[in-house]
Amino acid sequence: MSRWARRAGAVPRLDDACPAFSCPAEPAAPGGTVPGRFPIVYVRGFAGDTSGINNAVKDPFYGFNEGSTHVRVGARNEPAFHQFESPLLRLHLDEGYHVLVEGGQEAYLEAHDEIPRESIWVHRFYDRYASTWGDQPERFRLESAALDLLRLVRSLREKSGAPRVHLVAHSMGGLIARCLLQKILPDLGEDPAEYVDTLFTYGTPHGGITFDVGYGVLEKLRDVTGIKGADVFGPRRMYEYLTSQARRVGDGPPSGWDARRMPEGELSFPTDRVFCLVGTNPADYDVAFGLSSATVGARSDGLVKIENAFVPGAHVAYVHRSHSGRYGLVNSEEGYENLRRFLFGDRRIEVSLVDYSLPAERDVTWQAEVMVSVRGLPIVTHERLAAHWCPVQLDAEETAGGVRTPLASVFLGSDLPRPPGSPAMRYALQLRVLALRARGGFLRFRDHLEQASDFADTLVVDHRPGSGGEEVRADWNSVIRGTIKDHTPENVPLRDEEPRSGEWVAHVRLPETADPLLGFGARLRLAVTPWS
């Protein structure tokens, strides 16, 4: 019996059953591993020139094994220590995944005919471009890294029996994954959704890297000279490696081409299987590749602008973390908890503000701040704040379905750990609405209270799966007596308002205090769909 097969019996099984939804059964996986689990492939980010590549290949797991520590204010204003072990170790401890190495992960794959689905693999694409192995290195090319990724994915599918893999990528690694999905596989006539189940990206520059200084000169200089290989973040190179032959128009990107958008139609990867984690803290990202956060601008993670860090139509979460380093997205509890719930959760909740009507005041911009917390987690999984340069703009136009502004995607798992004695999955969504007044491009502060919101409240949602369907109760914090911890909802469960739509949908009216501002019809729309 192999080393991993002996361990598999001790690994807690994730129950794939969805109590309120019908989940298709999967055939048993080889070696007694858990059906429904797929191998996870990590893809690292940009290392720069040969010296940077040489430094990157020294790490056995390309940095995904690194954790972090930080302090927060505890009781009596004393610092409290918090330790995050690393995403690789946490997936091993929490989900029973294995990191398999015998002189190298590639060597392990070659020596074994079967591997467990619950396994983690690091795509070491930079190794062939390093000079530390003694040979004259090749010049890095992103398309070659994507082809190598395809070979790895094919081997993992064959030896694990899993139909697909999860891709988890940091920074440029997300562009390598998208090159595989948008160019390599379509050019081979292959459906990318047959190879990859989900794509999760940390701080990927889906829209390239641009700067707040230089009036575009720095970008042009980078793209012409290809300094340290950084031209991969410019529009011409991005168009080359993100566009299949069937979709190419001329030699360069056509007018209006948006690198962030993934193509639709035949041989396309669905964007609802993509999750983009966006960093909003440039301060903890000092200098990399000669570029500082001051060059990129405040509205960024220090290297990637917020507006360039997501794919339109994908699930997006914003966290106050920097691009990389000890306070970076990958080495954070925030990043890991979003990843874990996206990969292993069984319910997806889309929360939107609908049917609102704000006062029509000249030169006034209305913004919302949103924070999402999940019971049992020591972090906020999603926060869009004005102080972090990413509030929600309340400028949605009315459509046939009414006014709707998405606020958050929440992933929950009925089998993920919860505090003892807590049968329901509980999450809270904090909502604040603020007015920003300007005239002639300048902010006006008359009759203004800085950081004071025009509306603020928190919706506490208890979600309990049951054999008869979803049982969801929701209360606004303003009407909860006592502490939220001791709150036991006693109101009638929300009813499914669209039972034939394929998703569970309910609306929660905003408190009466919001009526003068957002209108009597303003509600939060909760849409629940199965996720596995």
Short mmCIF file of C-alpha atoms in Angstrom, two decimals:
data_model
loop_
_atom_site.label_atom_id
_atom_site.label_comp_id
_atom_site.label_asym_id
_atom_site.label_seq_id
_atom_site.Cartn_x
_atom_site.Cartn_y
_atom_site.Cartn_z
CA MET A 1 0.00 0.00 0.00
CA SER A 2 1.39 3.45 -0.90
CA ARG A 3 2.20 6.09 1.68
CA TRP A 4 -0.80 8.27 0.80
CA ALA A 5 -3.23 5.32 0.68
CA ARG A 6 -2.32 4.39 4.25
CA ARG A 7 -3.06 7.95 5.33
CA ALA A 8 -6.34 8.19 3.47
CA GLY A 9 -8.23 6.09 5.98
CA ALA A 10 -7.52 8.64 8.69
CA VAL A 11 -8.59 11.65 6.66
CA PRO A 12 -11.99 13.06 7.66
CA ARG A 13 -14.45 12.68 4.81
CA LEU A 14 -16.13 15.75 3.40
CA ASP A 15 -19.81 14.93 3.05
CA ASP A 16 -20.68 15.83 -0.54
CA ALA A 17 -24.42 15.62 0.08
CA CYS A 18 -26.32 18.86 -0.39
CA PRO A 19 -29.34 18.51 1.89
CA ALA A 20 -31.49 21.08 0.15
CA PHE A 21 -30.27 20.56 -3.38
CA SER A 22 -29.79 17.61 -5.68
CA CYS A 23 -26.10 16.84 -6.17
CA PRO A 24 -25.08 14.35 -8.89
CA ALA A 25 -23.23 11.30 -7.63
CA GLU A 26 -19.66 10.69 -8.73
CA PRO A 27 -17.94 7.35 -9.18
CA ALA A 28 -15.56 6.29 -6.45
CA ALA A 29 -12.05 7.67 -6.73
CA PRO A 30 -9.04 5.34 -6.91
CA GLY A 31 -7.28 4.35 -3.73
CA GLY A 32 -10.29 5.05 -1.51
CA THR A 33 -9.99 8.81 -1.77
CA VAL A 34 -12.98 11.11 -1.46
CA PRO A 35 -15.23 11.54 -4.51
CA GLY A 36 -15.78 15.17 -5.45
CA ARG A 37 -12.27 16.22 -4.43
CA PHE A 38 -9.83 17.40 -7.07
CA PRO A 39 -6.06 17.94 -7.00
CA ILE A 40 -5.01 21.53 -6.29
CA VAL A 41 -2.30 23.15 -8.42
CA TYR A 42 -0.59 26.32 -7.17
CA VAL A 43 0.95 28.69 -9.73
CA ARG A 44 3.28 31.40 -8.46
CA GLY A 45 3.76 34.96 -9.66
CA PHE A 46 6.40 37.02 -11.47
CA ALA A 47 10.05 36.66 -10.43
CA GLY A 48 11.71 39.11 -12.84
CA ASP A 49 15.04 38.41 -14.55
CA THR A 50 17.43 35.48 -14.11
CA SER A 51 18.62 36.60 -10.68
CA GLY A 52 15.03 36.80 -9.43
CA ILE A 53 14.23 33.43 -10.99
CA ASN A 54 17.31 31.87 -9.36
CA ASN A 55 16.11 33.13 -6.01
CA ALA A 56 12.56 31.84 -6.58
CA VAL A 57 13.61 28.28 -7.43
CA LYS A 58 15.47 27.92 -4.12
CA ASP A 59 12.13 27.55 -2.36
CA PRO A 60 10.78 23.97 -2.47
CA PHE A 61 7.18 25.23 -2.71
CA TYR A 62 7.69 28.57 -4.44
CA GLY A 63 6.59 30.44 -1.30
CA PHE A 64 3.17 28.86 -0.85
CA ASN A 65 4.52 27.19 2.30
CA GLU A 66 5.14 30.55 3.98
CA GLY A 67 2.81 31.84 6.67
CA SER A 68 2.66 35.04 8.66
CA THR A 69 2.19 36.48 12.10
CA HIS A 70 0.64 39.70 13.24
CA VAL A 71 -0.83 41.34 16.29
CA ARG A 72 -4.16 42.92 16.95
CA VAL A 73 -5.54 44.87 19.87
CA GLY A 74 -6.86 42.54 22.55
CA ALA A 75 -8.27 43.03 26.02
CA ARG A 76 -7.13 46.17 27.87
CA ASN A 77 -5.50 47.46 24.66
CA GLU A 78 -2.77 44.84 24.90
CA PRO A 79 -1.42 43.27 21.69
CA ALA A 80 -2.70 39.78 20.85
CA PHE A 81 -0.62 37.42 18.72
CA HIS A 82 -2.10 35.63 15.67
CA GLN A 83 -0.29 33.01 13.60
CA PHE A 84 -1.22 31.78 10.11
CA GLU A 85 0.54 28.55 9.23
CA SER A 86 0.49 28.84 5.38
CA PRO A 87 -2.09 27.73 2.81
CA LEU A 88 -0.33 24.41 2.14
CA LEU A 89 -0.20 23.36 5.79
CA ARG A 90 -3.75 24.52 6.48
CA LEU A 91 -5.16 22.52 3.55
CA HIS A 92 -3.36 19.49 4.94
CA LEU A 93 -4.67 20.04 8.47
CA ASP A 94 -8.19 21.21 7.62
CA GLU A 95 -9.04 19.23 4.50
CA GLY A 96 -6.72 16.21 4.57
CA TYR A 97 -4.74 17.24 1.49
CA HIS A 98 -1.21 15.87 1.01
CA VAL A 99 1.95 17.45 -0.38
CA LEU A 100 3.74 14.52 -2.02
CA VAL A 101 7.51 14.81 -2.52
CA GLU A 102 10.17 12.17 -3.10
CA GLY A 103 13.17 14.14 -4.29
CA GLY A 104 10.71 16.38 -6.09
CA GLN A 105 7.02 16.47 -6.94
CA GLU A 106 7.76 15.74 -10.59
CA ALA A 107 9.83 12.73 -9.53
CA TYR A 108 6.95 11.54 -7.35
CA LEU A 109 4.53 11.74 -10.27
CA GLU A 110 6.85 9.77 -12.53
CA ALA A 111 7.36 7.05 -9.90
CA HIS A 112 3.69 6.47 -9.03
CA ASP A 113 0.84 5.23 -11.19
CA GLU A 114 -1.81 6.43 -8.74
CA ILE A 115 -2.04 9.55 -6.60
CA PRO A 116 -4.80 10.77 -4.28
CA ARG A 117 -7.25 13.39 -5.38
CA GLU A 118 -6.58 15.17 -2.08
CA SER A 119 -3.13 16.31 -3.18
CA ILE A 120 -1.41 19.67 -3.66
CA TRP A 121 1.01 20.36 -6.49
CA VAL A 122 3.21 23.38 -7.13
CA HIS A 123 3.74 24.19 -10.81
CA ARG A 124 7.51 24.82 -10.84
CA PHE A 125 7.52 26.49 -14.25
CA TYR A 126 10.50 28.72 -13.45
CA ASP A 127 12.96 25.84 -12.93
CA ARG A 128 13.83 25.52 -16.62
CA TYR A 129 14.70 29.23 -16.75
CA ALA A 130 17.12 29.24 -13.78
CA SER A 131 20.90 29.25 -14.19
CA THR A 132 21.51 27.60 -10.81
CA TRP A 133 21.16 24.10 -12.34
CA GLY A 134 24.34 24.60 -14.40
CA ASP A 135 22.85 24.91 -17.90
CA GLN A 136 22.42 28.11 -19.88
CA PRO A 137 18.83 29.07 -19.05
CA GLU A 138 16.14 29.66 -21.62
CA ARG A 139 14.39 33.01 -21.82
CA PHE A 140 11.10 32.85 -19.94
CA ARG A 141 7.98 32.79 -22.07
CA LEU A 142 4.56 32.77 -20.49
CA GLU A 143 3.01 30.54 -23.17
CA SER A 144 5.62 27.85 -22.43
CA ALA A 145 4.71 27.98 -18.73
CA ALA A 146 1.05 27.47 -19.71
CA LEU A 147 1.96 24.47 -21.89
CA ASP A 148 3.93 22.97 -19.00
CA LEU A 149 0.87 23.55 -16.79
CA LEU A 150 -1.25 21.58 -19.28
CA ARG A 151 1.18 18.66 -19.11
CA LEU A 152 0.99 18.70 -15.32
CA VAL A 153 -2.82 18.85 -15.34
CA ARG A 154 -3.05 15.95 -17.77
CA SER A 155 -0.76 13.83 -15.60
CA LEU A 156 -2.75 14.65 -12.45
CA ARG A 157 -6.05 13.77 -14.11
CA GLU A 158 -4.69 10.47 -15.38
CA LYS A 159 -3.09 9.35 -12.12
CA SER A 160 -5.70 10.63 -9.66
CA GLY A 161 -8.80 9.64 -11.63
CA ALA A 162 -10.18 13.13 -10.98
CA PRO A 163 -11.93 14.65 -14.01
CA ARG A 164 -10.58 18.14 -13.29
CA VAL A 165 -8.20 20.10 -11.06
CA HIS A 166 -8.42 23.33 -9.08
CA LEU A 167 -6.00 26.08 -10.14
CA VAL A 168 -4.88 28.49 -7.41
CA ALA A 169 -2.65 31.28 -8.65
CA HIS A 170 -0.85 34.33 -7.33
CA SER A 171 -0.22 37.43 -9.44
CA MET A 172 1.20 36.48 -12.88
CA GLY A 173 0.31 32.86 -12.12
CA GLY A 174 -3.31 33.78 -12.79
CA LEU A 175 -2.32 34.97 -16.26
CA ILE A 176 -0.54 31.67 -16.91
CA ALA A 177 -3.75 29.89 -15.90
CA ARG A 178 -5.83 32.13 -18.15
CA CYS A 179 -3.40 31.51 -21.04
CA LEU A 180 -4.09 27.80 -20.59
CA LEU A 181 -7.86 28.35 -20.46
CA GLN A 182 -8.19 31.00 -23.16
CA LYS A 183 -5.47 30.13 -25.67
CA ILE A 184 -3.68 26.79 -25.23
CA LEU A 185 -6.69 24.51 -24.77
CA PRO A 186 -9.00 26.28 -27.31
CA ASP A 187 -6.21 26.16 -29.92
CA LEU A 188 -6.09 22.40 -29.35
CA GLY A 189 -9.86 22.20 -29.78
CA GLU A 190 -10.29 21.25 -26.12
CA ASP A 191 -12.94 22.50 -23.69
CA PRO A 192 -11.10 24.15 -20.73
CA ALA A 193 -13.99 23.32 -18.39
CA GLU A 194 -13.15 19.63 -18.93
CA TYR A 195 -9.69 20.16 -17.43
CA VAL A 196 -10.18 22.81 -14.74
CA ASP A 197 -12.97 22.93 -12.16
CA THR A 198 -12.25 26.33 -10.59
CA LEU A 199 -9.71 29.14 -10.82
CA PHE A 200 -8.84 31.16 -7.71
CA THR A 201 -6.50 34.15 -8.12
CA TYR A 202 -4.66 36.22 -5.52
CA GLY A 203 -3.83 39.73 -6.73
CA THR A 204 -3.62 38.77 -10.39
CA PRO A 205 -3.22 41.77 -12.76
CA HIS A 206 -6.07 40.61 -15.00
CA GLY A 207 -6.12 44.06 -16.60
CA GLY A 208 -2.34 44.45 -16.66
CA ILE A 209 -0.14 46.72 -14.56
CA THR A 210 -0.42 50.48 -14.94
CA PHE A 211 1.02 53.39 -12.98
CA ASP A 212 -0.21 56.67 -11.53
CA VAL A 213 2.94 58.53 -12.61
CA GLY A 214 4.58 59.16 -15.96
CA TYR A 215 1.43 59.71 -18.05
CA GLY A 216 1.82 56.28 -19.67
CA VAL A 217 5.53 56.72 -20.47
CA LEU A 218 6.60 54.07 -17.95
CA GLU A 219 4.20 51.53 -19.45
CA LYS A 220 5.43 52.22 -22.99
CA LEU A 221 9.07 51.99 -21.91
CA ARG A 222 8.39 48.68 -20.17
CA ASP A 223 6.57 47.22 -23.16
CA VAL A 224 9.17 48.35 -25.72
CA THR A 225 12.24 47.26 -23.78
CA GLY A 226 10.71 44.23 -22.09
CA ILE A 227 12.80 45.08 -19.03
CA LYS A 228 13.13 42.04 -16.77
CA GLY A 229 10.34 40.39 -18.77
CA ALA A 230 7.74 42.80 -17.37
CA ASP A 231 6.21 43.37 -20.82
CA VAL A 232 3.94 40.40 -20.00
CA PHE A 233 1.82 42.96 -18.12
CA GLY A 234 1.34 45.21 -21.17
CA PRO A 235 -1.65 45.06 -23.54
CA ARG A 236 0.20 43.76 -26.64
CA ARG A 237 1.75 40.75 -24.93
CA MET A 238 -1.42 40.10 -22.95
CA TYR A 239 -3.43 40.01 -26.16
CA GLU A 240 -0.96 37.49 -27.59
CA TYR A 241 -1.17 34.97 -24.76
CA LEU A 242 -4.82 35.49 -23.78
CA THR A 243 -6.34 35.18 -27.26
CA SER A 244 -6.87 31.96 -29.21
CA GLN A 245 -6.14 31.86 -32.92
CA ALA A 246 -9.84 31.70 -33.73
CA ARG A 247 -10.47 34.97 -31.87
CA ARG A 248 -7.41 36.97 -32.98
CA VAL A 249 -7.91 40.21 -34.88
CA GLY A 250 -4.73 41.49 -36.53
CA ASP A 251 -1.39 41.67 -34.77
CA GLY A 252 -2.37 43.64 -31.72
CA PRO A 253 -5.29 44.26 -29.43
CA PRO A 254 -8.25 45.85 -31.21
CA SER A 255 -9.64 49.14 -29.98
CA GLY A 256 -11.55 48.73 -26.74
CA TRP A 257 -10.10 45.30 -25.94
CA ASP A 258 -10.27 44.62 -22.19
CA ALA A 259 -7.66 42.14 -20.95
CA ARG A 260 -9.76 41.42 -17.86
CA ARG A 261 -12.65 39.90 -19.78
CA MET A 262 -12.69 36.17 -20.41
CA PRO A 263 -14.30 35.15 -23.72
CA GLU A 264 -17.76 33.64 -23.89
CA GLY A 265 -19.14 30.97 -26.16
CA GLU A 266 -17.72 27.70 -27.40
CA LEU A 267 -14.52 26.41 -25.74
CA SER A 268 -14.70 29.12 -23.06
CA PHE A 269 -14.24 28.80 -19.32
CA PRO A 270 -17.28 29.99 -17.30
CA THR A 271 -16.54 33.07 -15.23
CA ASP A 272 -18.79 31.87 -12.40
CA ARG A 273 -16.07 29.27 -11.71
CA VAL A 274 -13.53 32.06 -11.13
CA PHE A 275 -12.83 33.80 -7.81
CA CYS A 276 -10.62 36.90 -7.65
CA LEU A 277 -9.16 38.01 -4.33
CA VAL A 278 -8.33 41.73 -4.49
CA GLY A 279 -5.86 43.39 -2.15
CA THR A 280 -6.46 46.98 -0.99
CA ASN A 281 -3.38 47.69 1.15
CA PRO A 282 -0.47 49.26 -0.75
CA ALA A 283 1.35 50.41 2.39
CA ASP A 284 2.78 47.00 3.29
CA TYR A 285 4.20 46.42 -0.19
CA ASP A 286 7.44 48.37 -0.31
CA VAL A 287 9.61 47.80 -3.38
CA ALA A 288 9.69 45.07 -6.00
CA PHE A 289 11.41 44.97 -9.37
CA GLY A 290 12.30 48.65 -9.01
CA LEU A 291 8.66 49.70 -8.58
CA SER A 292 7.21 51.11 -5.37
CA SER A 293 3.60 51.36 -4.30
CA ALA A 294 3.88 55.13 -4.81
CA THR A 295 4.46 54.46 -8.52
CA VAL A 296 1.38 52.29 -8.86
CA GLY A 297 -0.85 54.46 -6.68
CA ALA A 298 -2.87 54.26 -3.49
CA ARG A 299 -5.83 52.48 -5.07
CA SER A 300 -3.95 49.19 -5.31
CA ASP A 301 -2.34 46.36 -3.40
CA GLY A 302 1.02 48.03 -3.96
CA LEU A 303 1.59 46.53 -7.42
CA VAL A 304 -1.81 45.85 -9.00
CA LYS A 305 -4.53 48.46 -9.20
CA ILE A 306 -7.84 47.43 -7.67
CA GLU A 307 -9.72 47.88 -10.96
CA ASN A 308 -7.25 45.59 -12.75
CA ALA A 309 -7.34 42.76 -10.20
CA PHE A 310 -10.59 41.00 -11.14
CA VAL A 311 -12.41 39.37 -14.04
CA PRO A 312 -15.84 40.89 -14.78
CA GLY A 313 -18.51 38.31 -13.96
CA ALA A 314 -16.30 36.42 -11.51
CA HIS A 315 -16.76 36.20 -7.75
CA VAL A 316 -14.73 38.93 -6.07
CA ALA A 317 -13.69 39.59 -2.48
CA TYR A 318 -11.73 42.61 -1.26
CA VAL A 319 -9.38 42.28 1.72
CA HIS A 320 -6.98 44.79 3.25
CA ARG A 321 -3.80 42.95 2.34
CA SER A 322 -0.85 43.80 0.12
CA HIS A 323 0.26 42.12 -3.09
CA SER A 324 2.88 39.85 -1.54
CA GLY A 325 5.24 39.46 1.38
CA ARG A 326 4.55 38.65 5.00
CA TYR A 327 1.47 40.88 4.97
CA GLY A 328 0.43 39.72 1.52
CA LEU A 329 -2.69 38.06 0.16
CA VAL A 330 -1.30 34.53 -0.13
CA ASN A 331 0.18 34.43 3.37
CA SER A 332 -3.02 35.57 5.06
CA GLU A 333 -5.92 34.04 6.92
CA GLU A 334 -8.24 36.22 4.82
CA GLY A 335 -6.92 34.68 1.61
CA TYR A 336 -7.08 31.13 2.91
CA GLU A 337 -10.62 31.31 4.30
CA ASN A 338 -11.93 32.71 1.02
CA LEU A 339 -10.08 29.97 -0.87
CA ARG A 340 -11.30 27.18 1.40
CA ARG A 341 -14.95 28.16 1.15
CA PHE A 342 -14.77 28.67 -2.60
CA LEU A 343 -13.25 25.20 -3.13
CA PHE A 344 -15.14 23.20 -0.51
CA GLY A 345 -18.30 25.12 0.33
CA ASP A 346 -21.67 23.76 -0.74
CA ARG A 347 -23.67 27.00 -0.87
CA ARG A 348 -23.13 30.28 -2.66
CA ILE A 349 -25.06 33.35 -1.49
CA GLU A 350 -25.19 36.45 -3.66
CA VAL A 351 -26.24 39.55 -1.71
CA SER A 352 -27.49 42.60 -3.60
CA LEU A 353 -29.11 45.92 -2.73
CA VAL A 354 -32.26 46.21 -4.83
CA ASP A 355 -35.16 48.56 -5.54
CA TYR A 356 -33.61 51.57 -3.85
CA SER A 357 -34.01 55.21 -4.86
CA LEU A 358 -31.57 57.78 -3.51
CA PRO A 359 -32.30 61.51 -3.24
CA ALA A 360 -31.52 63.30 -6.49
CA GLU A 361 -29.08 65.95 -5.28
CA ARG A 362 -26.84 67.82 -7.64
CA ASP A 363 -23.11 67.02 -7.37
CA VAL A 364 -23.75 64.22 -4.87
CA THR A 365 -22.29 60.73 -5.23
CA TRP A 366 -23.70 57.97 -3.08
CA GLN A 367 -21.46 55.18 -1.87
CA ALA A 368 -21.92 52.06 0.21
CA GLU A 369 -19.43 50.34 2.48
CA VAL A 370 -19.76 46.59 2.97
CA MET A 371 -18.12 44.12 5.34
CA VAL A 372 -18.84 40.38 5.56
CA SER A 373 -18.04 38.25 8.61
CA VAL A 374 -18.58 34.51 9.03
CA ARG A 375 -19.09 33.08 12.50
CA GLY A 376 -16.06 31.24 13.80
CA LEU A 377 -13.48 33.08 11.66
CA PRO A 378 -10.97 35.54 13.15
CA ILE A 379 -11.04 37.75 10.06
CA VAL A 380 -13.37 39.70 7.79
CA THR A 381 -13.75 37.80 4.52
CA HIS A 382 -14.75 40.80 2.41
CA GLU A 383 -14.56 44.55 3.00
CA ARG A 384 -15.15 47.42 0.63
CA LEU A 385 -14.44 50.68 2.44
CA ALA A 386 -13.90 54.24 1.30
CA ALA A 387 -10.74 54.34 3.42
CA HIS A 388 -9.42 51.42 1.33
CA TRP A 389 -10.32 53.11 -1.98
CA CYS A 390 -12.99 50.58 -2.94
CA PRO A 391 -16.49 51.56 -1.77
CA VAL A 392 -19.50 50.32 -3.73
CA GLN A 393 -20.78 53.03 -6.06
CA LEU A 394 -24.57 53.29 -5.80
CA ASP A 395 -25.15 54.36 -9.37
CA ALA A 396 -26.94 51.31 -10.75
CA GLU A 397 -29.33 52.01 -13.62
CA GLU A 398 -32.84 50.64 -13.52
CA THR A 399 -33.34 47.54 -15.68
CA ALA A 400 -36.28 45.29 -16.46
CA GLY A 401 -35.62 43.51 -13.17
CA GLY A 402 -35.41 46.75 -11.21
CA VAL A 403 -32.43 48.46 -9.62
CA ARG A 404 -29.82 45.99 -8.35
CA THR A 405 -26.30 46.59 -7.03
CA PRO A 406 -24.25 43.51 -6.07
CA LEU A 407 -22.68 43.78 -2.62
CA ALA A 408 -20.98 40.44 -1.86
CA SER A 409 -20.60 36.75 -2.67
CA VAL A 410 -20.64 34.53 0.41
CA PHE A 411 -19.62 30.86 0.31
CA LEU A 412 -20.73 28.59 3.15
CA GLY A 413 -20.18 24.93 3.87
CA SER A 414 -22.57 22.78 5.87
CA ASP A 415 -19.62 20.47 6.63
CA LEU A 416 -17.11 23.20 7.45
CA PRO A 417 -16.39 23.59 11.18
CA ARG A 418 -18.65 25.81 13.28
CA PRO A 419 -18.44 26.79 16.96
CA PRO A 420 -19.80 24.10 19.35
CA GLY A 421 -23.56 24.29 19.79
CA SER A 422 -24.03 26.29 16.58
CA PRO A 423 -26.22 24.24 14.22
CA ALA A 424 -26.76 27.16 11.85
CA MET A 425 -24.23 28.74 9.53
CA ARG A 426 -24.18 32.40 10.50
CA TYR A 427 -22.78 35.35 8.62
CA ALA A 428 -23.20 39.10 9.03
CA LEU A 429 -23.22 41.81 6.39
CA GLN A 430 -22.49 45.34 7.56
CA LEU A 431 -23.93 48.03 5.30
CA ARG A 432 -23.19 51.76 5.47
CA VAL A 433 -24.40 54.41 3.01
CA LEU A 434 -22.51 57.69 2.67
CA ALA A 435 -22.83 60.84 0.57
CA LEU A 436 -19.90 62.45 -1.20
CA ARG A 437 -20.56 66.05 -2.23
CA ALA A 438 -18.42 67.87 -4.75
CA ARG A 439 -18.58 71.00 -6.88
CA GLY A 440 -16.20 71.85 -9.68
CA GLY A 441 -14.13 68.78 -8.85
CA PHE A 442 -13.59 69.85 -5.23
CA LEU A 443 -15.14 68.21 -2.18
CA ARG A 444 -17.54 70.34 -0.15
CA PHE A 445 -17.55 69.95 3.62
CA ARG A 446 -20.31 72.36 4.67
CA ASP A 447 -22.86 70.54 6.85
CA HIS A 448 -20.63 67.47 6.59
CA LEU A 449 -19.65 65.04 9.34
CA GLU A 450 -16.57 63.11 8.26
CA GLN A 451 -16.97 59.30 8.36
CA ALA A 452 -20.55 59.65 9.63
CA SER A 453 -22.85 57.49 7.54
CA ASP A 454 -26.35 58.43 6.48
CA PHE A 455 -27.43 54.84 7.13
CA ALA A 456 -25.67 52.01 8.95
CA ASP A 457 -26.84 48.61 10.14
CA THR A 458 -25.81 44.95 10.10
CA LEU A 459 -27.87 42.07 8.79
CA VAL A 460 -27.30 38.86 10.77
CA VAL A 461 -28.26 35.76 8.78
CA ASP A 462 -28.67 32.25 10.16
CA HIS A 463 -28.62 29.60 7.47
CA ARG A 464 -29.65 26.07 8.38
CA PRO A 465 -29.90 23.40 5.68
CA GLY A 466 -32.75 20.96 6.08
CA SER A 467 -34.36 18.08 4.26
CA GLY A 468 -37.32 20.30 3.37
CA GLY A 469 -35.17 23.04 1.87
CA GLU A 470 -33.18 26.05 2.98
CA GLU A 471 -34.11 27.48 6.39
CA VAL A 472 -32.92 31.08 6.52
CA ARG A 473 -33.65 33.65 9.19
CA ALA A 474 -32.39 37.23 9.13
CA ASP A 475 -32.45 40.06 11.69
CA TRP A 476 -31.05 43.56 11.63
CA ASN A 477 -28.64 44.23 14.46
CA SER A 478 -30.58 47.36 15.41
CA VAL A 479 -33.49 45.20 16.62
CA ILE A 480 -31.47 42.40 18.24
CA ARG A 481 -31.58 42.57 22.02
CA GLY A 482 -28.32 41.83 23.77
CA THR A 483 -25.19 40.42 22.14
CA ILE A 484 -25.13 38.85 18.70
CA LYS A 485 -23.37 35.83 20.22
CA ASP A 486 -26.41 35.06 22.38
CA HIS A 487 -28.95 35.89 19.70
CA THR A 488 -31.32 33.04 18.81
CA PRO A 489 -33.58 34.00 15.92
CA GLU A 490 -37.23 33.23 16.56
CA ASN A 491 -38.85 34.88 13.58
CA VAL A 492 -40.43 32.95 10.74
CA PRO A 493 -37.92 31.61 8.18
CA LEU A 494 -37.75 33.50 4.93
CA ARG A 495 -39.67 31.85 2.12
CA ASP A 496 -38.35 31.06 -1.32
CA GLU A 497 -39.89 33.70 -3.55
CA GLU A 498 -38.74 32.10 -6.81
CA PRO A 499 -39.16 28.32 -6.28
CA ARG A 500 -38.98 27.53 -9.99
CA SER A 501 -35.88 29.60 -10.80
CA GLY A 502 -33.29 27.00 -9.81
CA GLU A 503 -32.09 29.13 -6.93
CA TRP A 504 -33.48 30.00 -3.52
CA VAL A 505 -34.34 33.73 -3.44
CA ALA A 506 -35.65 35.92 -0.64
CA HIS A 507 -35.71 39.65 0.10
CA VAL A 508 -35.14 41.39 3.41
CA ARG A 509 -36.56 44.87 3.79
CA LEU A 510 -34.20 47.50 5.13
CA PRO A 511 -35.01 49.00 8.55
CA GLU A 512 -37.51 51.85 8.61
CA THR A 513 -34.68 54.26 9.41
CA ALA A 514 -33.47 53.76 5.81
CA ASP A 515 -36.80 54.75 4.22
CA PRO A 516 -36.18 58.51 3.91
CA LEU A 517 -32.82 57.84 2.25
CA LEU A 518 -33.19 54.67 0.18
CA GLY A 519 -36.92 54.54 -0.27
CA PHE A 520 -39.65 52.31 1.13
CA GLY A 521 -38.97 49.53 -1.38
CA ALA A 522 -35.24 49.15 -0.66
CA ARG A 523 -34.33 45.57 0.20
CA LEU A 524 -31.43 43.16 0.34
CA ARG A 525 -31.78 40.26 -2.07
CA LEU A 526 -30.36 36.92 -0.88
CA ALA A 527 -29.91 34.35 -3.66
CA VAL A 528 -28.69 30.88 -2.65
CA THR A 529 -27.46 28.29 -5.14
CA PRO A 530 -25.78 24.91 -4.61
CA TRP A 531 -22.01 24.99 -4.84
CA SER A 532 -19.81 21.93 -4.90
#
